[in-house]
mmCIF file of C-alpha atoms in Angstrom:
data_model
loop_
_atom_site.group_PDB
_atom_site.id
_atom_site.type_symbol
_atom_site.label_atom_id
_atom_site.label_comp_id
_atom_site.label_asym_id
_atom_site.label_seq_id
_atom_site.Cartn_x
_atom_site.Cartn_y
_atom_site.Cartn_z
ATOM 1 C CA MET D 1297 0.000 0.000 0.000
ATOM 2 C CA GLU D 1298 1.225 3.458 -0.779
ATOM 3 C CA ILE D 1299 2.200 5.404 2.316
ATOM 4 C CA GLY D 1300 0.386 8.514 1.118
ATOM 5 C CA LYS D 1301 -2.942 6.679 1.000
ATOM 6 C CA ALA D 1302 -2.388 5.246 4.473
ATOM 7 C CA VAL D 1303 -1.521 8.691 5.854
ATOM 8 C CA GLU D 1304 -4.796 10.092 4.497
ATOM 9 C CA ARG D 1305 -6.728 7.647 6.700
ATOM 10 C CA MET D 1306 -4.749 8.431 9.864
ATOM 11 C CA PRO D 1307 -5.847 10.828 12.619
ATOM 12 C CA ALA D 1308 -4.470 14.358 12.194
ATOM 13 C CA PRO D 1309 -1.651 14.139 14.799
ATOM 14 C CA ALA D 1310 -0.335 10.856 13.380
ATOM 15 C CA ALA D 1311 -0.637 12.101 9.795
ATOM 16 C CA ALA D 1312 1.315 15.268 10.596
ATOM 17 C CA THR D 1313 4.085 13.232 12.214
ATOM 18 C CA MET D 1314 4.199 10.869 9.226
ATOM 19 C CA LYS D 1315 4.688 13.850 6.922
ATOM 20 C CA SER D 1316 7.587 14.951 9.123
ATOM 21 C CA ILE D 1317 9.019 11.432 8.933
ATOM 22 C CA ARG D 1318 8.972 11.595 5.124
ATOM 23 C CA TRP D 1319 11.053 14.763 5.123
ATOM 24 C CA LEU D 1320 13.358 13.484 7.832
ATOM 25 C CA PHE D 1321 13.926 10.269 5.889
ATOM 26 C CA LEU D 1322 14.678 12.164 2.674
ATOM 27 C CA ILE D 1323 17.092 14.591 4.327
ATOM 28 C CA ALA D 1324 18.826 12.035 6.547
ATOM 29 C CA TRP D 1325 19.473 9.591 3.736
ATOM 30 C CA THR D 1326 20.801 12.397 1.543
ATOM 31 C CA ILE D 1327 23.436 13.144 4.184
ATOM 32 C CA TYR D 1328 25.075 9.698 3.861
ATOM 33 C CA PRO D 1329 26.350 10.163 0.268
ATOM 34 C CA ILE D 1330 27.722 13.567 1.236
ATOM 35 C CA ALA D 1331 29.726 11.939 4.026
ATOM 36 C CA TYR D 1332 30.855 9.182 1.660
ATOM 37 C CA ILE D 1333 32.380 11.608 -0.847
ATOM 38 C CA MET D 1334 33.906 13.875 1.804
ATOM 39 C CA PRO D 1335 37.431 12.337 1.552
ATOM 40 C CA ALA D 1336 37.432 13.110 -2.178
ATOM 41 C CA ILE D 1337 36.439 16.710 -1.508
ATOM 42 C CA LEU D 1338 38.754 17.239 1.462
ATOM 43 C CA PRO D 1339 41.562 14.607 1.332
ATOM 44 C CA THR D 1340 43.146 15.495 4.666
ATOM 45 C CA ALA D 1341 42.840 14.370 8.266
ATOM 46 C CA ASP D 1342 40.246 17.111 8.714
ATOM 47 C CA GLY D 1343 38.255 15.525 5.891
ATOM 48 C CA VAL D 1344 38.245 12.195 7.728
ATOM 49 C CA VAL D 1345 37.071 13.855 10.936
ATOM 50 C CA LEU D 1346 34.401 15.789 9.043
ATOM 51 C CA ARG D 1347 33.268 12.564 7.366
ATOM 52 C CA GLN D 1348 32.810 10.896 10.752
ATOM 53 C CA ALA D 1349 30.972 13.934 12.119
ATOM 54 C CA ILE D 1350 28.601 13.910 9.143
ATOM 55 C CA TYR D 1351 28.015 10.160 9.546
ATOM 56 C CA THR D 1352 27.232 10.747 13.223
ATOM 57 C CA VAL D 1353 24.662 13.431 12.398
ATOM 58 C CA ALA D 1354 23.126 11.183 9.741
ATOM 59 C CA ASP D 1355 22.977 8.211 12.127
ATOM 60 C CA ILE D 1356 21.360 10.201 14.923
ATOM 61 C CA THR D 1357 18.870 11.740 12.514
ATOM 62 C CA SER D 1358 17.967 8.569 10.651
ATOM 63 C CA LYS D 1359 17.838 6.250 13.641
ATOM 64 C CA VAL D 1360 17.210 8.030 16.935
ATOM 65 C CA ILE D 1361 14.939 10.849 15.796
ATOM 66 C CA TYR D 1362 13.184 8.517 13.334
ATOM 67 C CA GLY D 1363 12.531 6.051 16.160
ATOM 68 C CA VAL D 1364 11.085 8.747 18.399
ATOM 69 C CA LEU D 1365 8.767 9.954 15.632
ATOM 70 C CA VAL D 1366 7.612 6.422 14.767
ATOM 71 C CA THR D 1367 6.870 5.859 18.459
ATOM 72 C CA LYS D 1368 4.808 9.074 18.493
ATOM 73 C CA VAL D 1369 2.807 7.819 15.503
ATOM 74 C CA ALA D 1370 2.169 4.521 17.302
ATOM 75 C CA VAL D 1371 0.991 6.348 20.432
ATOM 76 C CA ASP D 1372 -1.257 8.667 18.400
ATOM 77 C CA LEU D 1373 -2.805 5.720 16.540
ATOM 78 C CA SER D 1374 -3.316 3.835 19.806
ATOM 79 C CA LYS D 1375 -5.056 6.850 21.365
ATOM 80 C CA ALA D 1376 -7.298 7.133 18.304
ATOM 81 C CA GLU D 1377 -8.316 3.493 18.790
ATOM 82 C CA GLY D 1378 -9.189 4.172 22.430
ATOM 83 C CA TRP D 1379 -6.121 2.759 24.145
ATOM 84 C CA THR D 1380 -4.701 4.647 27.113
ATOM 85 C CA SER D 1381 -1.154 4.748 28.345
ATOM 86 C CA LEU D 1382 -0.053 2.473 31.144
ATOM 87 C CA SER D 1383 0.876 5.448 33.308
ATOM 88 C CA SER D 1384 -2.635 6.925 33.120
ATOM 89 C CA GLU D 1385 -4.174 3.549 34.062
ATOM 90 C CA THR D 1386 -1.750 3.202 36.974
ATOM 91 C CA GLU D 1387 -2.605 6.713 38.183
ATOM 92 C CA ARG D 1388 -6.325 5.866 38.104
ATOM 93 C CA GLU D 1389 -5.712 2.702 40.115
ATOM 94 C CA MET D 1390 -3.680 4.630 42.682
ATOM 95 C CA VAL D 1391 -6.447 7.212 43.066
ATOM 96 C CA SER D 1392 -9.162 4.557 43.425
ATOM 97 C CA VAL D 1393 -7.149 2.677 46.090
ATOM 98 C CA ASN D 1394 -6.749 5.794 48.216
#
């Protein structure tokens, strides 16, 4: 299924995050080739360090931030289906016990 069609059926918060994920994915995966060619552009020790710095930025962007956004989509979709978070259920139980 095309992602665009799936996004159209999502609740607004999840759809907005999915649109952000598209851009993040495009930008993050464009950074990798730039890092790859860096030694050809700057063939010095500084070029090697810059290459590693660019790879680090790309890795953090494409893995960590992507993971956080995907988790947000999952939470938004769960809320739309009526699921609550474990912490809110635990808080309700604590209040009802007291």
